[in-house]
Short mmCIF file of C-alpha atoms in Angstrom, two decimals:
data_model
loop_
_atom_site.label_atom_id
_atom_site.label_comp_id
_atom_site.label_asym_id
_atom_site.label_seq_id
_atom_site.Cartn_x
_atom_site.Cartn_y
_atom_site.Cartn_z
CA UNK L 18 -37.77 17.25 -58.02
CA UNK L 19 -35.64 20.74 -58.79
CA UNK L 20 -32.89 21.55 -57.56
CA UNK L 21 -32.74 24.29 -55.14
CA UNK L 22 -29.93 26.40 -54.28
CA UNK L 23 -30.05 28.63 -51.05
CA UNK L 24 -28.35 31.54 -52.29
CA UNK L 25 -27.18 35.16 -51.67
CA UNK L 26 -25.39 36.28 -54.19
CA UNK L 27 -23.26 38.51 -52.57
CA UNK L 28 -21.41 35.35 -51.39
CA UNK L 29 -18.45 34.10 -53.66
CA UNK L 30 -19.48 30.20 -53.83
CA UNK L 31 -22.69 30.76 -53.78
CA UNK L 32 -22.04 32.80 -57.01
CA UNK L 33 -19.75 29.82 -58.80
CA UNK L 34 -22.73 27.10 -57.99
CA UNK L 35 -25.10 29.51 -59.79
CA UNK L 36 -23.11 30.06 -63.10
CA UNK L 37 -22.34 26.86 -63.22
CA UNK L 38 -26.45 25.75 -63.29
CA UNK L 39 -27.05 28.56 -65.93
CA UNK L 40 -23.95 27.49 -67.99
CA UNK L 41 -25.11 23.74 -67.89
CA UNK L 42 -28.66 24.44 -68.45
CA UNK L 43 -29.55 22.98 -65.16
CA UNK L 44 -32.75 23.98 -63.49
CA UNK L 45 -33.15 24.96 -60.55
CA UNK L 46 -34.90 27.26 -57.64
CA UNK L 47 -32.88 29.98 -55.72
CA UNK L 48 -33.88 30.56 -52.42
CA UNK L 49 -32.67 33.73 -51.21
CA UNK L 50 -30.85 33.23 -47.51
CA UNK L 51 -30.02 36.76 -47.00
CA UNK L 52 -27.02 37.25 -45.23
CA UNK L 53 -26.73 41.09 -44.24
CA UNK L 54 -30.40 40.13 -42.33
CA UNK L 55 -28.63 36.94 -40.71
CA UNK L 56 -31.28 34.81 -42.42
CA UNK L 57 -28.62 32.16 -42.26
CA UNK L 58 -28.63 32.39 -38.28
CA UNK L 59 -32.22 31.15 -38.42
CA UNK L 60 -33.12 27.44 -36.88
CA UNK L 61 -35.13 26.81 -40.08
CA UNK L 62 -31.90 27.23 -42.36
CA UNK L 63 -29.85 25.05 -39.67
CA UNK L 64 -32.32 22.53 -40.92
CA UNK L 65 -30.96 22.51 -44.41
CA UNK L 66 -27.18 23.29 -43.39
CA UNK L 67 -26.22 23.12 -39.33
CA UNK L 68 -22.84 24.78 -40.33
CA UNK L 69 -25.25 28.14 -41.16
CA UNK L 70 -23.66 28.83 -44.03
CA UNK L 71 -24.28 29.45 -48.21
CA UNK L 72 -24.44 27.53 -50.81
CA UNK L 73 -26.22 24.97 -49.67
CA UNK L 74 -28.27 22.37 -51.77
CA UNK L 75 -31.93 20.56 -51.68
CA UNK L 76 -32.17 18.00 -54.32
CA UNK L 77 -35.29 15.81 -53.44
CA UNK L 78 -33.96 14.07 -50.15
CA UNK L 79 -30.39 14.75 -50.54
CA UNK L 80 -29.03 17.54 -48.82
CA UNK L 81 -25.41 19.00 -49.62
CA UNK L 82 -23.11 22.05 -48.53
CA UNK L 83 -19.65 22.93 -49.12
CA UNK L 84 -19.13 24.75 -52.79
CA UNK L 85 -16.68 22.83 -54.30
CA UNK L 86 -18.54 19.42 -52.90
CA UNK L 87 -21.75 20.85 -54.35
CA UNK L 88 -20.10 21.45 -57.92
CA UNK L 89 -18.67 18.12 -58.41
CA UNK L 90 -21.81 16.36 -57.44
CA UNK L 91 -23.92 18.57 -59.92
CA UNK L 92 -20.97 17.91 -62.42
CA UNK L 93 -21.49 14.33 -61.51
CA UNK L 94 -24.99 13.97 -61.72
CA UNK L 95 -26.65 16.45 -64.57
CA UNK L 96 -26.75 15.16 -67.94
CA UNK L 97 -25.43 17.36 -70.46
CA UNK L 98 -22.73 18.96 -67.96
CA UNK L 99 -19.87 19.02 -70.49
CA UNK L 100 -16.60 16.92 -69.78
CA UNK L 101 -13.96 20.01 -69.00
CA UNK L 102 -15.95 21.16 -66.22
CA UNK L 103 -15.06 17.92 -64.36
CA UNK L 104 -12.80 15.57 -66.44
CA UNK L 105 -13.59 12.04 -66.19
CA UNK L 106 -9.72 11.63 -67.04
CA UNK L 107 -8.47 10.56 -63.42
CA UNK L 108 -4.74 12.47 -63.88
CA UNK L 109 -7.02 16.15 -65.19
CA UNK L 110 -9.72 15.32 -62.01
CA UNK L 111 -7.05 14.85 -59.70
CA UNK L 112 -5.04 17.99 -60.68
CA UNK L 113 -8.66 19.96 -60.33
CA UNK L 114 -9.15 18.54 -56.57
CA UNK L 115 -4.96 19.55 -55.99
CA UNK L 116 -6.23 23.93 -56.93
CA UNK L 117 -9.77 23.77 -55.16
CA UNK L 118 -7.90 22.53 -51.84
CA UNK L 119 -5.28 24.61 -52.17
CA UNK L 120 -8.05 27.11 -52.47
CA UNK L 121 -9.26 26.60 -49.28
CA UNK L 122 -6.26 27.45 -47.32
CA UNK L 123 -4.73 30.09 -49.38
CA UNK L 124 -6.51 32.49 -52.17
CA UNK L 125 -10.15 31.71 -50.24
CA UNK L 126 -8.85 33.77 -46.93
CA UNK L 127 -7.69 36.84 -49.08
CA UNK L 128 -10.99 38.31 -50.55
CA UNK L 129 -12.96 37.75 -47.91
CA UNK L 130 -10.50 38.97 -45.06
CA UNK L 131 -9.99 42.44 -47.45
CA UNK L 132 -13.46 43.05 -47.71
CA UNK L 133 -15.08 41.87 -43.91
CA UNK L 134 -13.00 44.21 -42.84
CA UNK L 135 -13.11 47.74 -44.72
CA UNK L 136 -16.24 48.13 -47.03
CA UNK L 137 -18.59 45.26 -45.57
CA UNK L 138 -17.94 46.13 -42.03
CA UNK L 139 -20.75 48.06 -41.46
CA UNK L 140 -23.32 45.77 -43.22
CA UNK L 141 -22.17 42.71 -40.84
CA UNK L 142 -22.07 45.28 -37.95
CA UNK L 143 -18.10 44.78 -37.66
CA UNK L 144 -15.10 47.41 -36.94
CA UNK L 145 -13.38 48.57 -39.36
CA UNK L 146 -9.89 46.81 -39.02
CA UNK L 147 -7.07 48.12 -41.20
CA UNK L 148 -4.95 45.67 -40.04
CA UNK L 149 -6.65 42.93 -40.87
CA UNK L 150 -7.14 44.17 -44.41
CA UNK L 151 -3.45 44.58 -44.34
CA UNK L 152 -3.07 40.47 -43.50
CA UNK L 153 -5.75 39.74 -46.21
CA UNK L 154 -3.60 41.49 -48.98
CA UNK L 155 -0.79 39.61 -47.99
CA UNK L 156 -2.60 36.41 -48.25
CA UNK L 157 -4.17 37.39 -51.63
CA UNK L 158 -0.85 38.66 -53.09
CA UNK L 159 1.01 35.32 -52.03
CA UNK L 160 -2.07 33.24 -53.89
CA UNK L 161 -2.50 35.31 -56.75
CA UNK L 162 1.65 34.72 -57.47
CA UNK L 163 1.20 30.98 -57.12
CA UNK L 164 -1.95 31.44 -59.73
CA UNK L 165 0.90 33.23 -61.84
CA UNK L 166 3.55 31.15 -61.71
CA UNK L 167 2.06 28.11 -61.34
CA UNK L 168 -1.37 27.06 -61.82
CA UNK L 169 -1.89 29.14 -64.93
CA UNK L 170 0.42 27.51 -68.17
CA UNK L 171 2.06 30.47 -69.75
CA UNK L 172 0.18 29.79 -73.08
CA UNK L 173 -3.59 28.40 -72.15
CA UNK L 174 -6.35 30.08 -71.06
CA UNK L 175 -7.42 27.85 -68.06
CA UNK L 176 -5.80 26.67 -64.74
CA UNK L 177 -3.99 23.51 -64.98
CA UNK L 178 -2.83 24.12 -68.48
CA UNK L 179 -6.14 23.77 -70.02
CA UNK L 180 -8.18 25.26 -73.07
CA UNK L 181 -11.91 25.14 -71.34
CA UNK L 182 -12.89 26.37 -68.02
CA UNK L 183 -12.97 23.51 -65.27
CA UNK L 184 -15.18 24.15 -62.12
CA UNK L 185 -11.89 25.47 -60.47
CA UNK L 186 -11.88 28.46 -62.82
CA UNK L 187 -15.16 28.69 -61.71
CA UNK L 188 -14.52 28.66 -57.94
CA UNK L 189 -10.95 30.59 -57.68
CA UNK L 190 -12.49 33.43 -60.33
CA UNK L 191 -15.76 34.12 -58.36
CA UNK L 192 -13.38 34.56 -54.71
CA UNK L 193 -11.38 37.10 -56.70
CA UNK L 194 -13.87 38.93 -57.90
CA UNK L 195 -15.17 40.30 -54.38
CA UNK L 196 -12.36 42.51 -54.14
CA UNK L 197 -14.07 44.41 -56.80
CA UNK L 198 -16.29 45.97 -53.72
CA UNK L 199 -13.23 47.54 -52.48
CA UNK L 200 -13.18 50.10 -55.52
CA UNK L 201 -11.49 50.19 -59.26
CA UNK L 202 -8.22 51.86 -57.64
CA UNK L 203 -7.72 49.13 -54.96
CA UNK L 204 -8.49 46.70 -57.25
CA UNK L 205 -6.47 47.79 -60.13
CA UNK L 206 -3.84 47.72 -57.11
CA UNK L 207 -3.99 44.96 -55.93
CA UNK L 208 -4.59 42.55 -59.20
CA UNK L 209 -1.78 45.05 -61.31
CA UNK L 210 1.10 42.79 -61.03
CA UNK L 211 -0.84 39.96 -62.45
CA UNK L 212 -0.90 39.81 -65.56
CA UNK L 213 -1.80 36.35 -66.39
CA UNK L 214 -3.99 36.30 -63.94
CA UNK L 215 -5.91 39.39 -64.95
CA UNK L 216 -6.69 37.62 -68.72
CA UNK L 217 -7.60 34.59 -66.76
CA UNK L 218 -10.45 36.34 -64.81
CA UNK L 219 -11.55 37.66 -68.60
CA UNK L 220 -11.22 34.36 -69.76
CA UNK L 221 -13.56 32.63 -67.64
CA UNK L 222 -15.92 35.68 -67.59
CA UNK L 223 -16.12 35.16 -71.64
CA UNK L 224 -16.77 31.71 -71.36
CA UNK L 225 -19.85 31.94 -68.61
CA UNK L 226 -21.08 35.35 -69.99
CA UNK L 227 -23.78 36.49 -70.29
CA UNK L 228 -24.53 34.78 -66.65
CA UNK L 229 -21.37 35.54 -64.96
CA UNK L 230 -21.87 39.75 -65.33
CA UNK L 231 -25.51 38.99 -64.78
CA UNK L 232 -24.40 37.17 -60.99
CA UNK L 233 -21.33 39.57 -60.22
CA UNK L 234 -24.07 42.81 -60.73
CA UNK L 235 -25.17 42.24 -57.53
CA UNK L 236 -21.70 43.66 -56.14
CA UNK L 237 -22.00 46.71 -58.44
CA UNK L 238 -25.06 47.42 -56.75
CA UNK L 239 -23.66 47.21 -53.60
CA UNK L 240 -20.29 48.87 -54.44
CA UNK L 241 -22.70 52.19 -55.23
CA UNK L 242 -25.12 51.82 -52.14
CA UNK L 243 -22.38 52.15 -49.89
CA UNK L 244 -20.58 54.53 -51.47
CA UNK L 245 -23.60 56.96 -51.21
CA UNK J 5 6.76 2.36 -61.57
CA UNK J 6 6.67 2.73 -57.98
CA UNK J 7 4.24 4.95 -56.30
CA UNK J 8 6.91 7.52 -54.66
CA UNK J 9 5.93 8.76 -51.76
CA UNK J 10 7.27 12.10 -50.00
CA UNK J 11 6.61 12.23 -46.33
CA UNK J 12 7.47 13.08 -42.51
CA UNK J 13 5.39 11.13 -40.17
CA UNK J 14 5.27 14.12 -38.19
CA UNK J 15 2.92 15.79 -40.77
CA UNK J 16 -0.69 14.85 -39.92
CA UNK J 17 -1.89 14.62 -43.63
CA UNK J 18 1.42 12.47 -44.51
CA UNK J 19 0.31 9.61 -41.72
CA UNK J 20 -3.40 9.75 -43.39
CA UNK J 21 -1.67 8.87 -46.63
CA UNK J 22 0.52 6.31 -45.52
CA UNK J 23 -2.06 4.38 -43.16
CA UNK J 24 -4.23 4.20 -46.32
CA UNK J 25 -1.19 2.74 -48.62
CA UNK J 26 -0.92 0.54 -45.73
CA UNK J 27 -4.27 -0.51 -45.70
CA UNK J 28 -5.27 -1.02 -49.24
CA UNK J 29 -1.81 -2.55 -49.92
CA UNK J 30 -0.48 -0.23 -52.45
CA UNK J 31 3.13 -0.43 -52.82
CA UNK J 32 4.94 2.49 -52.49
CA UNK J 33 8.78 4.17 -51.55
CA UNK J 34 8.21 6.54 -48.75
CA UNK J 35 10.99 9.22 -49.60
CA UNK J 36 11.93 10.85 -46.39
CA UNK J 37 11.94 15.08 -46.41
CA UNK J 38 12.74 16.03 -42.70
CA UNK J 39 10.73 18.99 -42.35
CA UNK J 40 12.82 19.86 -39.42
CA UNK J 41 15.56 20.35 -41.15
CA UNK J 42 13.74 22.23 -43.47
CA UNK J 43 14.08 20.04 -46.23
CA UNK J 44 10.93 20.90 -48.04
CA UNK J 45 12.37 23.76 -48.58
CA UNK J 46 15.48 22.76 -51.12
CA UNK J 47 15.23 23.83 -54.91
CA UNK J 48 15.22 20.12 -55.29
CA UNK J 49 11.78 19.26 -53.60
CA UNK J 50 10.14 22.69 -55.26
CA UNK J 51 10.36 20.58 -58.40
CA UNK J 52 8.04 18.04 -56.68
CA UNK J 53 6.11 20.44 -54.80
CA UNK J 54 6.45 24.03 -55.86
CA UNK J 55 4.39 24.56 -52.48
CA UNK J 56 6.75 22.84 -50.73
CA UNK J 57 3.72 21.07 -48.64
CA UNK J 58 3.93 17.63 -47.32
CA UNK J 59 2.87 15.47 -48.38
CA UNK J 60 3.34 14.64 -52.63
CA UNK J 61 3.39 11.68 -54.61
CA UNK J 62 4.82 10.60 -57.82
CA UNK J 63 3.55 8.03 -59.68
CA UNK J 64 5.35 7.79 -63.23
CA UNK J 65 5.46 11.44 -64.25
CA UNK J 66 2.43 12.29 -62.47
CA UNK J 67 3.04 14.65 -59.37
CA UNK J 68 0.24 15.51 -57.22
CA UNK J 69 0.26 17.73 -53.84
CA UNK J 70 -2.76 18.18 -51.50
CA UNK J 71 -3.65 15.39 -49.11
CA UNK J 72 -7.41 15.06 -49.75
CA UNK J 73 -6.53 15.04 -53.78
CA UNK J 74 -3.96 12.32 -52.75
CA UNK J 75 -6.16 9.74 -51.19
CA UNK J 76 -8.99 10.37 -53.83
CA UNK J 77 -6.63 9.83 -56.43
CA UNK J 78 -4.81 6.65 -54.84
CA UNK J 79 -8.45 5.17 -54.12
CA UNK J 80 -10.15 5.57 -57.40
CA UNK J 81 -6.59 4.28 -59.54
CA UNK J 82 -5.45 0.87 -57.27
CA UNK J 83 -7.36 -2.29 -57.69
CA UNK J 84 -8.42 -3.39 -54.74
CA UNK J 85 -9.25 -0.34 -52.81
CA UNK J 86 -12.50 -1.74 -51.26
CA UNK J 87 -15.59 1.14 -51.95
CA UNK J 88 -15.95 2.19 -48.61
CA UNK J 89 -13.02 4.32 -48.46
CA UNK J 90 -14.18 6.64 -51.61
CA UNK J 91 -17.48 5.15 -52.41
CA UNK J 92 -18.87 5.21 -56.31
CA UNK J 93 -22.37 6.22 -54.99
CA UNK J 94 -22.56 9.86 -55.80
CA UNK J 95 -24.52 10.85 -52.60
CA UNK J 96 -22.10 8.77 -50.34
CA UNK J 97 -19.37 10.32 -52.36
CA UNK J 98 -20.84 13.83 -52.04
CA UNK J 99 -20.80 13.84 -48.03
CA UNK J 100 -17.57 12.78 -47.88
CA UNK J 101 -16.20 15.52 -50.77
CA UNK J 102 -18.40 17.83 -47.97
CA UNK J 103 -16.64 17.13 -44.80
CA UNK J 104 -13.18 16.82 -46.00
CA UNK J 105 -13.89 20.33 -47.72
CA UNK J 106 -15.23 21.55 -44.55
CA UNK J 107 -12.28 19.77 -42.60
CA UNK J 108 -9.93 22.61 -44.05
CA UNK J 109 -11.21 25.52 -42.73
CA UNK J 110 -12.39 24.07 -39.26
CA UNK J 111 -10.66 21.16 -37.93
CA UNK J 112 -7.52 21.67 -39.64
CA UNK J 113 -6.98 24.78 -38.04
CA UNK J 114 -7.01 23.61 -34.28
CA UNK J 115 -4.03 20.94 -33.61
CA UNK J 116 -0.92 22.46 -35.85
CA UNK J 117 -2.19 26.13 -34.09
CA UNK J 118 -2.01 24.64 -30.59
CA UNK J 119 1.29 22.27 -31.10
CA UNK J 120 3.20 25.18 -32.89
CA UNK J 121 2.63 27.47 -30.09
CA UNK J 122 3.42 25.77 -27.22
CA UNK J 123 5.08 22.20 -26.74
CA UNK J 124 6.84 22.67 -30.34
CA UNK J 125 7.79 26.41 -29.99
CA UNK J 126 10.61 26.40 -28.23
CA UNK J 127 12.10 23.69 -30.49
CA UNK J 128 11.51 25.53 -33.57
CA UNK J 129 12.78 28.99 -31.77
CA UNK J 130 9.38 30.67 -32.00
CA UNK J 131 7.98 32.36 -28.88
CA UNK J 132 5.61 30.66 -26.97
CA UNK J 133 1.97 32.17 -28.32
CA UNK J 134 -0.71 30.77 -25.17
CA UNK J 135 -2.76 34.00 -27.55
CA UNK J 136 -2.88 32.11 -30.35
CA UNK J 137 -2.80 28.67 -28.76
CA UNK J 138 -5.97 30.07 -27.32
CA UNK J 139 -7.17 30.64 -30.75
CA UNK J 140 -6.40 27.24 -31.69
CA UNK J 141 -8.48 25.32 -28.95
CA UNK J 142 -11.58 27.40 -30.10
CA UNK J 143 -11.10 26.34 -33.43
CA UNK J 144 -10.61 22.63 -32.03
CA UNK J 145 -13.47 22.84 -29.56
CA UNK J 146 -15.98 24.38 -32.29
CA UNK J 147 -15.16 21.69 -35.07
CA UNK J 148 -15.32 18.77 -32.40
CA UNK J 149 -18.48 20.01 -31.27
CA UNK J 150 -19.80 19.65 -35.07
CA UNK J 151 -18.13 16.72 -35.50
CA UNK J 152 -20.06 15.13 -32.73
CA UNK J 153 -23.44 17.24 -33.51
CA UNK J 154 -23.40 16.34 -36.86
CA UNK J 155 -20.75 14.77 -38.82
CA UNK J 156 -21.56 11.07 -36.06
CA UNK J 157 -24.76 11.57 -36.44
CA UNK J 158 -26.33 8.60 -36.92
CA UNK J 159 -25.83 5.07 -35.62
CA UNK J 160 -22.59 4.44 -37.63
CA UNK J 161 -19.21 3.43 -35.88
CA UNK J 162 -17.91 6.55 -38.42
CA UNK J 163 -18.55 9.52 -39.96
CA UNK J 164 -21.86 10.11 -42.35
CA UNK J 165 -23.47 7.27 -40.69
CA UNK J 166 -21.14 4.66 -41.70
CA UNK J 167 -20.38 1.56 -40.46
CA UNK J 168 -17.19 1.16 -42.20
CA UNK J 169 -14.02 3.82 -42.49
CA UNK J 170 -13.58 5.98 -45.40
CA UNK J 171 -10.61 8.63 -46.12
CA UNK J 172 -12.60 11.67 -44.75
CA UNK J 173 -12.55 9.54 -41.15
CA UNK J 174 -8.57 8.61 -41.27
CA UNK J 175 -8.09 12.59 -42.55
CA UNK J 176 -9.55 13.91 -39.65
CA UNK J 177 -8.39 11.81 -37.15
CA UNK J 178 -4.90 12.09 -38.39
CA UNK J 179 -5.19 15.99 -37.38
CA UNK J 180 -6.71 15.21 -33.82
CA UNK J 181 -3.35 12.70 -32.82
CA UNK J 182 -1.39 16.04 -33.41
CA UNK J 183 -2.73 16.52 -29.68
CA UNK J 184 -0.95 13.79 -28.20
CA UNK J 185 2.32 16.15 -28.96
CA UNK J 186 0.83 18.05 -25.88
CA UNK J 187 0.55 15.20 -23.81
CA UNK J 188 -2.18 12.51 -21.67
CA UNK J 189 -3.35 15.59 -19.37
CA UNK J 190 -3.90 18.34 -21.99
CA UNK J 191 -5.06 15.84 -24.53
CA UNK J 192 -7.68 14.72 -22.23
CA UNK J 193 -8.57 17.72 -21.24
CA UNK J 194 -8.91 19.31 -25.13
CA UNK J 195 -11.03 15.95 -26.09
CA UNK J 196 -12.73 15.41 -22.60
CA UNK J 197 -16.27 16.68 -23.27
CA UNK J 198 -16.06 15.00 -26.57
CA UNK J 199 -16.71 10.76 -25.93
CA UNK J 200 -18.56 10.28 -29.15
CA UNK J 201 -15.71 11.78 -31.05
CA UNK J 202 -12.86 9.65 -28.54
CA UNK J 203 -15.06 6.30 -29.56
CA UNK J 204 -14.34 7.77 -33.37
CA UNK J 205 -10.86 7.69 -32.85
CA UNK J 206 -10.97 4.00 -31.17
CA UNK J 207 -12.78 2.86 -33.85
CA UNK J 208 -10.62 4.65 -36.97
CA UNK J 209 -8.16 3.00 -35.26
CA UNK J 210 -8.98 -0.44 -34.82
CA UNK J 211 -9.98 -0.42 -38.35
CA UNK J 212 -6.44 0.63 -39.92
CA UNK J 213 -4.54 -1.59 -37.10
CA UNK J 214 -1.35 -2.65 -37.15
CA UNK J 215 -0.75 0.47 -39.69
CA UNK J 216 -2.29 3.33 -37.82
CA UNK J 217 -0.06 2.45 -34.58
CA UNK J 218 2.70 1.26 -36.55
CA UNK J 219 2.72 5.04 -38.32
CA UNK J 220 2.27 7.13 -35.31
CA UNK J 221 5.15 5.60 -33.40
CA UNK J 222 7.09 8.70 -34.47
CA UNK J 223 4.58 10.95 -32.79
CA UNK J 224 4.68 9.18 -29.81
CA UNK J 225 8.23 8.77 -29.64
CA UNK J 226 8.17 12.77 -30.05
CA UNK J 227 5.49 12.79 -27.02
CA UNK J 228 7.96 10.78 -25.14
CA UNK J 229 10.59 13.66 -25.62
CA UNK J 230 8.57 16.54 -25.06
CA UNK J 231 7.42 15.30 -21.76
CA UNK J 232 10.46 13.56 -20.07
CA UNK J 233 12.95 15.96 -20.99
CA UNK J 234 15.68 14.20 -18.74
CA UNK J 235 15.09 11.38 -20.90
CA UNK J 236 17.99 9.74 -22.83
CA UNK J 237 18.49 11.61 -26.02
CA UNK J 238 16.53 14.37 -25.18
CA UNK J 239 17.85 18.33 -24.69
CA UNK J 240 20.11 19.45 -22.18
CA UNK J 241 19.81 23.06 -21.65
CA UNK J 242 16.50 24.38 -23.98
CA UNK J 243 15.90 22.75 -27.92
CA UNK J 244 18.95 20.07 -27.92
CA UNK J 245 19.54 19.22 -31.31
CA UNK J 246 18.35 15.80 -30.94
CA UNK J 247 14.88 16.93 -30.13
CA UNK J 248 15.03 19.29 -33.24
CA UNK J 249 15.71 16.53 -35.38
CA UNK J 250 12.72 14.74 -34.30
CA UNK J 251 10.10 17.21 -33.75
CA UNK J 252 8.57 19.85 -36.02
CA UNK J 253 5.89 21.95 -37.05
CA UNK J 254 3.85 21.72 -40.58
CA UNK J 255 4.59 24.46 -42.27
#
């Protein structure tokens, strides 16, 4: 009974669910959905999510989508899944459910807005919309402070104050990292004013390496295909 | 060591909170921040909520913001709390972690969009927006329609299948009484096509009763105003004071 995770890695969650298997040592079967070909569009993946969209999970019976529900139940229900990823402690839990909603309607509608709209648009067969990239700056500018000034404790290396990565470093890292497909220069831009935030992203990247530069390659790749 | 409570019953996630309190019979001070008057906006509530978000809790010196975090929390620390509402089963547990996930970037979206554009614009001095009210009822109409295609699947009386409320079913159907705001004819219309989700509502209802009237009385009361301007208390010529004290929109 493996898990399997239907997956393209070009899609921020989808990315966080994966390190977090290959961190944990938990096995499982990736099942490429591929989203550029609209694979998710298809009636047989409505069968394993109706909302059409990645990460979603198979795990005998049980079906599952929604990231940040599919990391707590893995968190929940793999043995050897270390404690910091998803405290037991109700007060550290609760703090760790506070960020990943918060995620939702704030840093989550930055990357993706940026990127949809300039160097993506093609391969989802959108406009280009400067505006719109515009908007999704704003949005990841007024997260990114918040991350700054107050989810990130001036002398740990984790959200929340803490000394080992939770699934919410997880999860908030992996969103920021698609602005990477906009380019060094935008990225350097855009990111430059946080600096707490930028040894944060190096943080978590330490502590999930060597999987978490194996699962952002993907956007490397893609950075340089579009580029030539 | 009071469970402190800070909340407008005007904010959909606040009445989710307070209903469950209610319910489960955890005691708590409800500390009033009038988001009208822009009170969640002082120096003084930043040090509660540095989002300045309705609602927040204290309990001790533990401070926690974000609805969904709120009712897990309250539910898995008070005796009492019958399993149901935040089941320990981990695949029960799971669904409902799914759909109140999935609740912020659907559902969530539709209500506050179409209240803050129209009936509550001119009361907060915003221009009327029927663009991005417009906006709002697709968002509304898309999540109801997955709401009804799958989140009642099922023969249960509420969401996932169940036969007995949990917070994901009080969350949501906090957000869809936004729409009385706009009144018996628009309401209808907006939730018309929708009778499995209507029965939903009903049924959340009659399962948090006397609380889940009790706390939208203030909503209704605002419905009251909106509608009947000439009634007593309400505006004389455009966004009286009176009606700005008792309307808003969530930030």
């Amino acid at each position: 009974m493996k898990l399997k995770v239907y997956a393209d890695r070009l899609s921020q969650p989808v990315r966080a669910v994966i390190i977090f298997c290959e961190v944990n040592g938990i096995e499982y079967e990736e099942i490429k959905v591929d989203l550029a070909n609209r694979e998710h569009l298809t009636p047989e993946f409505s069968e394993i999510n109706p909302m059409q969209q990645l990460p979603a999970i198979v795990h005998g019976t049980f079906k599952l989508f929604e990231s940040h529900a599919i990391l707590i139940y893995l968190a929940s229900s793999f043995p050897g899944v270390a404690d910091h990823w998803y405290p037991a402690d109700v007060y550290k839990r609760s703090k760790i459910h506070s960020v990943l909603d918060w995620h939702h309607s704030n840093l989550r509608r930055g990357p993706i807005t940026i990127v949809q709209n300039s160097i993506l648009a093609p391969v989802f067969r959108r406009p280009l919309n400067p505006e719109a990239v515009a908007e999704g700056e704003k949005i990841l500018s007024a997260a990114l402070s918040k991350i700054e000034s107050f989810w990130l404790d001036d002398n740990r290396p984790f959200l929340l104050g803490e000394n080992q990565p939770s699934i919410a470093d997880l999860s908030l890292v992996c969103d920021i990292m698609q602005v990477k497909l906009v380019g060094e220069t935008d990225w350097n831009r855009l990111l430059g004013p946080y600096k707490k935030v930028q040894q944060w992203i190096e943080n978590t990247r330490n502590a999930t390496n060597p999987h978490f530069d194996e699962l952002h390659k993907v956007l490397k790749e893609l950075k340089e295909k579009l580029q030539n | 060591m009071k469970l402190k409570l800070y909340a407008d019953r005007m904010s959909q996630p606040v009445r989710a909170v307070i209903i469950f309190c209610k319910k489960n019979g955890i005691d708590f001070e409800e500390i009033r921040v009038d988001i009208a008057k822009r009170q969640n906006l002082t120096p003084e509530y930043a040090e509660i909520n540095p989002m300045k978000q309705l609602p927040a809790i204290v309990d001790g010196r533990f401070k926690l913001f974000e609805s969904h975090a709120i009712l897990v929390y309250l539910a898995s620390s008070f005796p009492g709390v019958a399993d149901h509402w935040y089941p320990a089963d981990v695949f029960k547990r799971s669904k409902i972690h799914s759909v109140l996930d999935w609740h912020h970037s659907n559902l969530r979206r539709g209500p506050t969009t179409i209240v803050r554009n129209t009936v509550l614009a001119p009361v907060l001095g915003r221009p009327l927006n029927p663009e991005a009210a417009a906006e709002g009822e697709k968002f509304l109409s898309a999540s109801l329609s997955k709401i009804e295609s799958v989140w009642l699947k099922g023969n249960g009386r509420f969401l996932l299948g169940g036969n007995q409320p949990s917070i994901a079913d009080l969350s949501l159907v906090c957000d869809i009484m936004q729409l009385e705001l706009l009144g018996e004819t628009e309401r209808n219309r907006l939730l018309g096509p929708y009778k499995e989700v209507q029965q939903w509502i009903e049924n959340t209802r009659n399962a948090t009763n006397p609380h889940f009237d009790e706390v939208h009385k203030i909503l209704m009361k605002a419905k009251e105003k909106l509608q009947n301007p000439r009634m007593k208390g309400a505006t004389n010529e455009g966004g009286g004071s009176d009606m700005k004290r008792t309307l808003h929109s969530r930030i």
